[in-house]
Structure formats: structure tokens, C-alpha cells
mmCIF file of C-alpha atoms in Angstrom:
data_model
loop_
_atom_site.group_PDB
_atom_site.id
_atom_site.type_symbol
_atom_site.label_atom_id
_atom_site.label_comp_id
_atom_site.label_asym_id
_atom_site.label_seq_id
_atom_site.Cartn_x
_atom_site.Cartn_y
_atom_site.Cartn_z
ATOM 1 C CA MET F 1 6.014 -62.311 -0.078
ATOM 2 C CA ARG F 2 4.449 -59.566 -2.483
ATOM 3 C CA VAL F 3 7.681 -58.455 -3.984
ATOM 4 C CA ASP F 4 5.822 -55.199 -5.712
ATOM 5 C CA ALA F 5 4.939 -53.966 -2.158
ATOM 6 C CA LEU F 6 8.524 -53.444 -1.674
ATOM 7 C CA ALA F 7 9.414 -49.771 -0.910
ATOM 8 C CA LEU F 8 12.906 -50.531 -2.154
ATOM 9 C CA ARG F 9 13.719 -50.562 -5.709
ATOM 10 C CA LEU F 10 15.572 -53.684 -6.566
ATOM 11 C CA ARG F 11 18.288 -54.051 -9.202
ATOM 12 C CA PRO F 12 21.329 -55.876 -9.454
ATOM 13 C CA ARG F 13 23.785 -54.379 -7.095
ATOM 14 C CA SER F 14 27.379 -55.624 -5.574
ATOM 15 C CA GLY F 15 27.180 -56.677 -1.931
ATOM 16 C CA LEU F 16 28.634 -53.437 -0.517
ATOM 17 C CA GLU F 17 26.379 -51.248 -2.745
ATOM 18 C CA ALA F 18 23.572 -53.207 -1.312
ATOM 19 C CA ALA F 19 24.960 -52.655 2.284
ATOM 20 C CA ASP F 20 24.899 -48.722 1.431
ATOM 21 C CA LEU F 21 21.178 -49.146 0.406
ATOM 22 C CA GLY F 22 20.462 -50.830 3.999
ATOM 23 C CA VAL F 23 22.166 -47.630 5.558
ATOM 24 C CA VAL F 24 19.614 -45.348 3.661
ATOM 25 C CA LEU F 25 16.730 -47.756 4.574
ATOM 26 C CA CYS F 26 17.777 -47.224 8.441
ATOM 27 C CA GLN F 27 18.051 -43.540 7.975
ATOM 28 C CA GLN F 28 14.583 -43.339 6.462
ATOM 29 C CA ALA F 29 13.101 -45.385 9.168
ATOM 30 C CA ALA F 30 15.363 -44.011 11.942
ATOM 31 C CA ARG F 31 12.486 -42.903 14.332
ATOM 32 C CA SER F 32 10.454 -46.406 14.335
ATOM 33 C CA VAL F 33 13.750 -48.585 14.373
ATOM 34 C CA TYR F 34 15.427 -46.620 17.246
ATOM 35 C CA CYS F 35 12.161 -46.362 19.277
ATOM 36 C CA CYS F 36 11.538 -50.150 19.007
ATOM 37 C CA TYR F 37 15.518 -50.774 19.569
ATOM 38 C CA ALA F 38 15.349 -48.570 22.680
ATOM 39 C CA LEU F 39 12.572 -50.860 24.050
ATOM 40 C CA VAL F 40 15.099 -53.652 24.545
ATOM 41 C CA ALA F 41 18.624 -51.995 24.319
ATOM 42 C CA LEU F 42 18.435 -49.359 27.199
ATOM 43 C CA PRO F 43 17.184 -51.826 29.891
ATOM 44 C CA LEU F 44 19.753 -54.434 28.901
ATOM 45 C CA MET F 45 22.502 -51.639 28.874
ATOM 46 C CA ILE F 46 21.639 -50.487 32.133
ATOM 47 C CA LEU F 47 21.712 -54.038 33.286
ATOM 48 C CA ALA F 48 25.271 -54.433 31.989
ATOM 49 C CA LEU F 49 26.410 -51.309 33.323
ATOM 50 C CA ALA F 50 25.224 -52.281 36.713
ATOM 51 C CA SER F 51 27.424 -55.470 36.790
ATOM 52 C CA PHE F 52 30.334 -53.306 36.642
ATOM 53 C CA GLU F 53 30.301 -53.255 40.649
ATOM 54 C CA ILE F 54 30.783 -57.067 40.290
ATOM 55 C CA SER F 55 33.710 -56.948 37.698
ATOM 56 C CA ARG F 56 35.132 -54.470 35.082
ATOM 57 C CA TRP F 57 34.903 -56.937 32.230
ATOM 58 C CA LEU F 58 31.307 -58.001 32.719
ATOM 59 C CA PRO F 59 29.609 -54.942 31.109
ATOM 60 C CA PRO F 60 31.465 -55.270 27.546
ATOM 61 C CA LEU F 61 30.924 -59.208 27.743
ATOM 62 C CA ILE F 62 27.209 -58.861 28.327
ATOM 63 C CA ILE F 63 26.829 -56.236 25.596
ATOM 64 C CA TRP F 64 28.851 -58.224 23.027
ATOM 65 C CA CYS F 65 27.206 -61.559 23.622
ATOM 66 C CA ALA F 66 23.790 -59.704 23.627
ATOM 67 C CA LYS F 67 24.173 -58.210 20.170
ATOM 68 C CA PRO F 68 22.582 -60.975 18.137
ATOM 69 C CA TRP F 69 19.703 -60.766 20.290
ATOM 70 C CA LEU F 70 19.204 -57.044 20.217
ATOM 71 C CA ASP F 71 19.568 -57.269 16.238
ATOM 72 C CA ARG F 72 16.273 -59.358 16.287
ATOM 73 C CA THR F 73 14.236 -56.276 17.200
ATOM 74 C CA ILE F 74 15.967 -54.213 14.771
ATOM 75 C CA LEU F 75 15.233 -56.596 11.862
ATOM 76 C CA PHE F 76 11.642 -56.726 12.676
ATOM 77 C CA ALA F 77 11.460 -52.814 12.348
ATOM 78 C CA LEU F 78 13.532 -53.109 9.350
ATOM 79 C CA SER F 79 11.763 -55.753 7.656
ATOM 80 C CA ARG F 80 8.486 -53.775 8.064
ATOM 81 C CA ALA F 81 9.997 -50.482 7.008
ATOM 82 C CA ALA F 82 11.119 -52.384 3.624
ATOM 83 C CA PHE F 83 7.384 -52.478 2.790
ATOM 84 C CA GLY F 84 6.687 -48.707 3.904
ATOM 85 C CA GLN F 85 5.153 -49.740 7.132
ATOM 86 C CA GLY F 86 6.057 -48.025 10.505
ATOM 87 C CA THR F 87 6.648 -49.874 13.704
ATOM 88 C CA ARG F 88 5.955 -48.893 17.215
ATOM 89 C CA PRO F 89 7.078 -50.514 20.409
ATOM 90 C CA ALA F 90 3.468 -52.056 21.018
ATOM 91 C CA ASP F 91 3.991 -54.005 17.590
ATOM 92 C CA VAL F 92 7.049 -55.264 18.914
ATOM 93 C CA TRP F 93 5.507 -56.276 22.174
ATOM 94 C CA ARG F 94 2.750 -58.135 20.424
ATOM 95 C CA ALA F 95 5.268 -60.154 18.365
ATOM 96 C CA GLN F 96 7.626 -60.674 21.576
ATOM 97 C CA ARG F 97 7.270 -64.293 21.038
ATOM 98 C CA GLU F 98 8.978 -64.362 17.513
ATOM 99 C CA VAL F 99 11.061 -61.733 18.073
ATOM 100 C CA TRP F 100 12.764 -62.118 21.509
ATOM 101 C CA TRP F 101 12.202 -65.693 22.431
ATOM 102 C CA LYS F 102 12.405 -67.746 19.505
ATOM 103 C CA GLY F 103 15.856 -69.450 19.295
ATOM 104 C CA PHE F 104 16.757 -67.724 22.341
ATOM 105 C CA LEU F 105 19.719 -69.872 23.291
ATOM 106 C CA PHE F 106 20.950 -70.177 19.606
ATOM 107 C CA THR F 107 20.871 -66.529 19.290
ATOM 108 C CA TRP F 108 22.802 -65.842 22.453
ATOM 109 C CA THR F 109 25.688 -68.607 21.653
ATOM 110 C CA VAL F 110 26.028 -69.723 18.141
ATOM 111 C CA ARG F 111 24.922 -66.851 16.424
ATOM 112 C CA ARG F 112 27.346 -64.504 18.541
ATOM 113 C CA LEU F 113 29.973 -66.176 16.845
ATOM 114 C CA SER F 114 28.997 -65.659 13.302
ATOM 115 C CA PRO F 115 31.173 -63.037 11.594
ATOM 116 C CA TRP F 116 28.287 -62.295 8.767
ATOM 117 C CA ARG F 117 25.475 -62.662 11.400
ATOM 118 C CA SER F 118 23.761 -59.593 9.892
ATOM 119 C CA PHE F 119 23.466 -61.049 6.364
ATOM 120 C CA THR F 120 22.195 -64.390 7.483
ATOM 121 C CA GLN F 121 20.019 -63.418 10.337
ATOM 122 C CA PRO F 122 16.770 -62.910 8.010
ATOM 123 C CA VAL F 123 17.056 -66.579 7.122
ATOM 124 C CA TYR F 124 16.572 -67.458 10.940
ATOM 125 C CA GLN F 125 14.046 -64.821 11.645
ATOM 126 C CA LEU F 126 12.041 -64.124 8.603
ATOM 127 C CA GLU F 127 12.053 -67.077 6.369
ATOM 128 C CA GLY F 128 10.872 -69.396 9.487
ATOM 129 C CA HIS F 129 13.508 -71.893 9.273
ATOM 130 C CA SER F 130 14.238 -73.559 12.545
ATOM 131 C CA SER F 131 17.861 -73.156 13.924
ATOM 132 C CA LEU F 132 18.834 -76.794 13.195
ATOM 133 C CA LYS F 133 17.239 -76.964 9.461
ATOM 134 C CA ALA F 134 18.363 -73.692 8.090
ATOM 135 C CA GLY F 135 22.134 -74.644 7.482
ATOM 136 C CA ALA F 136 21.678 -75.424 3.710
ATOM 137 C CA ARG F 137 19.634 -72.369 3.118
ATOM 138 C CA VAL F 138 22.306 -70.109 4.758
ATOM 139 C CA ARG F 139 25.057 -71.875 2.715
ATOM 140 C CA GLN F 140 23.082 -70.802 -0.348
ATOM 141 C CA ILE F 141 22.382 -67.188 0.480
ATOM 142 C CA ARG F 142 25.960 -66.853 1.646
ATOM 143 C CA ARG F 143 27.643 -68.321 -1.388
ATOM 144 C CA ARG F 144 29.876 -65.979 -3.374
ATOM 145 C CA HIS F 145 28.953 -63.251 -0.926
ATOM 146 C CA VAL F 146 31.232 -64.130 2.011
ATOM 147 C CA GLY F 147 33.782 -61.710 1.279
ATOM 148 C CA SER F 148 31.589 -58.469 1.095
ATOM 149 C CA ALA F 149 29.772 -59.747 4.333
ATOM 150 C CA LEU F 150 33.141 -60.091 6.000
ATOM 151 C CA MET F 151 34.105 -56.532 4.682
ATOM 152 C CA MET F 152 31.030 -54.940 5.859
ATOM 153 C CA THR F 153 31.254 -56.672 9.477
ATOM 154 C CA SER F 154 34.815 -55.523 9.576
ATOM 155 C CA ALA F 155 34.039 -51.876 8.712
ATOM 156 C CA PHE F 156 31.309 -51.754 11.159
ATOM 157 C CA SER F 157 33.644 -53.171 13.857
ATOM 158 C CA LEU F 158 36.096 -50.218 12.844
ATOM 159 C CA CYS F 159 33.440 -47.836 13.111
ATOM 160 C CA GLU F 160 32.088 -48.729 16.405
ATOM 161 C CA LEU F 161 35.629 -48.887 17.837
ATOM 162 C CA ALA F 162 36.401 -45.501 16.498
ATOM 163 C CA LEU F 163 33.090 -44.137 17.934
ATOM 164 C CA ALA F 164 33.785 -45.735 21.494
ATOM 165 C CA CYS F 165 37.207 -44.009 21.420
ATOM 166 C CA ALA F 166 35.784 -40.657 20.413
ATOM 167 C CA ALA F 167 33.419 -40.891 23.330
ATOM 168 C CA LEU F 168 35.919 -42.108 25.612
ATOM 169 C CA SER F 169 38.030 -38.976 25.021
ATOM 170 C CA LEU F 170 35.431 -36.536 25.704
ATOM 171 C CA PRO F 171 36.467 -36.513 29.620
ATOM 172 C CA PHE F 172 39.906 -35.658 28.569
ATOM 173 C CA TRP F 173 38.850 -32.785 26.162
ATOM 174 C CA LEU F 174 36.181 -31.257 28.237
ATOM 175 C CA ALA F 175 37.870 -31.185 31.568
ATOM 176 C CA PRO F 176 38.591 -27.950 33.178
ATOM 177 C CA ALA F 177 42.175 -26.653 33.055
ATOM 178 C CA GLY F 178 44.404 -28.464 35.836
ATOM 179 C CA LEU F 179 41.931 -31.160 36.209
ATOM 180 C CA THR F 180 42.590 -33.392 33.081
ATOM 181 C CA PRO F 181 42.233 -36.852 34.136
ATOM 182 C CA HIS F 182 45.208 -39.187 33.222
ATOM 183 C CA LEU F 183 44.947 -42.473 31.508
ATOM 184 C CA THR F 184 45.792 -44.486 34.512
ATOM 185 C CA ASP F 185 42.587 -43.256 35.943
ATOM 186 C CA LEU F 186 40.470 -45.301 33.205
ATOM 187 C CA SER F 187 41.843 -48.412 35.080
ATOM 188 C CA SER F 188 41.894 -46.952 38.794
ATOM 189 C CA GLY F 189 38.731 -48.461 39.646
ATOM 190 C CA GLY F 190 37.090 -45.159 40.230
ATOM 191 C CA MET F 191 34.223 -43.757 38.572
ATOM 192 C CA LEU F 192 36.162 -42.769 35.462
ATOM 193 C CA SER F 193 36.815 -46.533 34.942
ATOM 194 C CA LEU F 194 33.270 -46.646 34.068
ATOM 195 C CA ALA F 195 33.734 -44.382 31.165
ATOM 196 C CA ALA F 196 34.977 -47.085 28.923
ATOM 197 C CA PRO F 197 31.972 -49.452 29.051
ATOM 198 C CA VAL F 198 29.723 -46.479 28.685
ATOM 199 C CA ALA F 199 31.271 -45.361 25.698
ATOM 200 C CA GLY F 200 31.311 -48.799 24.110
ATOM 201 C CA ALA F 201 27.282 -49.102 25.137
ATOM 202 C CA PHE F 202 26.984 -45.827 23.290
ATOM 203 C CA ALA F 203 28.697 -47.057 20.295
ATOM 204 C CA VAL F 204 26.565 -50.061 20.071
ATOM 205 C CA LEU F 205 23.292 -48.001 20.559
ATOM 206 C CA PHE F 206 24.158 -45.740 17.792
ATOM 207 C CA LEU F 207 25.566 -48.042 15.235
ATOM 208 C CA GLU F 208 24.070 -51.496 15.439
ATOM 209 C CA PRO F 209 20.922 -50.608 13.555
ATOM 210 C CA PHE F 210 23.109 -49.419 10.826
ATOM 211 C CA TYR F 211 24.686 -52.524 10.756
ATOM 212 C CA VAL F 212 21.590 -54.812 10.649
ATOM 213 C CA ALA F 213 20.029 -52.879 8.079
ATOM 214 C CA ALA F 214 23.295 -53.266 5.841
ATOM 215 C CA GLY F 215 23.344 -57.034 6.463
ATOM 216 C CA PHE F 216 19.493 -56.963 5.732
ATOM 217 C CA ALA F 217 20.034 -55.092 2.448
ATOM 218 C CA MET F 218 22.647 -57.552 1.208
ATOM 219 C CA TYR F 219 20.085 -60.294 2.056
ATOM 220 C CA LEU F 220 17.423 -58.809 -0.189
ATOM 221 C CA ASN F 221 19.994 -58.360 -2.739
ATOM 222 C CA ARG F 222 20.754 -61.881 -2.717
ATOM 223 C CA ARG F 223 17.204 -63.035 -2.816
ATOM 224 C CA ALA F 224 16.913 -60.793 -5.843
ATOM 225 C CA GLU F 225 19.662 -62.410 -7.466
ATOM 226 C CA LEU F 226 18.568 -65.945 -6.585
ATOM 227 C CA GLU F 227 14.780 -65.501 -7.372
ATOM 228 C CA ALA F 228 14.942 -62.638 -10.171
ATOM 229 C CA TRP F 229 12.953 -60.440 -7.637
ATOM 230 C CA ASP F 230 13.898 -57.190 -9.554
ATOM 231 C CA LEU F 231 12.414 -58.459 -12.931
ATOM 232 C CA GLU F 232 9.049 -59.671 -10.933
ATOM 233 C CA GLN F 233 9.077 -56.334 -9.285
ATOM 234 C CA GLU F 234 9.372 -54.346 -12.567
ATOM 235 C CA PHE F 235 6.755 -56.797 -14.375
ATOM 236 C CA ARG F 236 4.314 -56.447 -11.318
ATOM 237 C CA ARG F 237 4.617 -52.606 -11.484
ATOM 238 C CA ALA F 238 4.251 -52.368 -15.161
ATOM 239 C CA PHE F 239 0.899 -54.478 -15.623
ATOM 240 C CA ALA F 240 -0.538 -52.782 -12.348
ATOM 241 C CA ARG F 241 -0.581 -49.466 -14.289
#
């Protein structure tokens, strides 16, 4: 990898400071990231919400299980943004075999149970390691940074819950006078009971790119720490002048 081509300026950072850098990266590349993310997220969210007719617990379960698979598209766009490249949905479509289908079952099962999945996902997706042979590399990347990764995941989980609750409160705040729904209506089986899964889907649609970006930046920071990327970047830029 050409470290000097990175659009990010590498320097020693703490894990949580690196996560902040990832959030900034996502903000700067928001247009390409969200366009590519919508390519897979919107159809999946519609399919998940349609399963509400089968059972009320199916939509949140499908969305929860699908998160690591959705993250792969986001990471693809972010990995290009880190080098100053934009990504179009057509680029994702051409790379769909690597992005969507490689390690499909592993992504939907084992990866879903990882509490630091955005931090270690680049090992599986970007370094080209197979799901079975990446264990040693993941342990190396994760060493001494588990606490920061867990804190970051917990923070985003709380933000997702807060955003979902805020979206869920809108029908109560915006209802006309005298027509304010009751909390019992959320579980009555009517249309309002669909509000909770819709609010959850909205929170995932908005926040997941930032979560993936935070983990990706923590991964780059760890690579810089292990392989002195920050020094290499400075030397290459100095001698390129």
C-alpha cells in the first residue's frame, strides 16, 4: 500500500482520538458513502419492515443480523475515500463479489457477535485474509486496544438507541391536540406499532457509516503504530518535494 497516497495525515493517536478522525472522514465523504450504502441498505430495510406482517420481532432481528454485511459496502467506500477517491454505486456493483458475497455466511453469523467488529473488519475485507486464517492477525490488531474498541461500540449503541427513541417520539409530539396516541398503541398491532421498527431502521441508516468509519480509523491508527506508517508517510512526502 502506498502510505504517501493516504489523504489522512497519520500521527500517534489514542484509540478514541482515531475514532474521531473516522467520523470526520465519514463527514467529508458522506455523499459517496451514503449513496453506496443506500444501494444495499434501503432494499434490505424495506424487506425487513415487510416481514412485520409475519411477526413484529422479525424486522429488528433482520436489521440487527444484517449490520456486518451492510458494513462491508460502507468500508469499501471509506477505504477509497481514505485515498481521496470517490465511490459510485457502479463501483460497488463491479466489486460486488468481494464486497457482498465473500465470507457471506461468516459475516451474517460469527461477525455479528463481535463487539468490536468495525475495528477488525478491515482485516477480513481489506487485507485479504480468509475467515479461518485471520485469527492471529485480528489478535495482533486488537491487542491493547480492546478497551477503546468496546467503548466506541458502546457509545454508538447508545447513540443509536437515543436516535431511535427520538424518532419514535415524533408521533407523540406532532399529533394534533386530542389525538395524541397512547404508549399502549405501540404494541397494539396497529399501524403505530410499526413505528418502533421504522425508527430503529432510520437510526441504523444514519449512524452505521459513522460507526464503521470510527472503527476503520482505529484500524489505520493501529497499523501506523505497528508498522510506523506515520514516519514512512512523512519521509515519502519530504523526499517527493
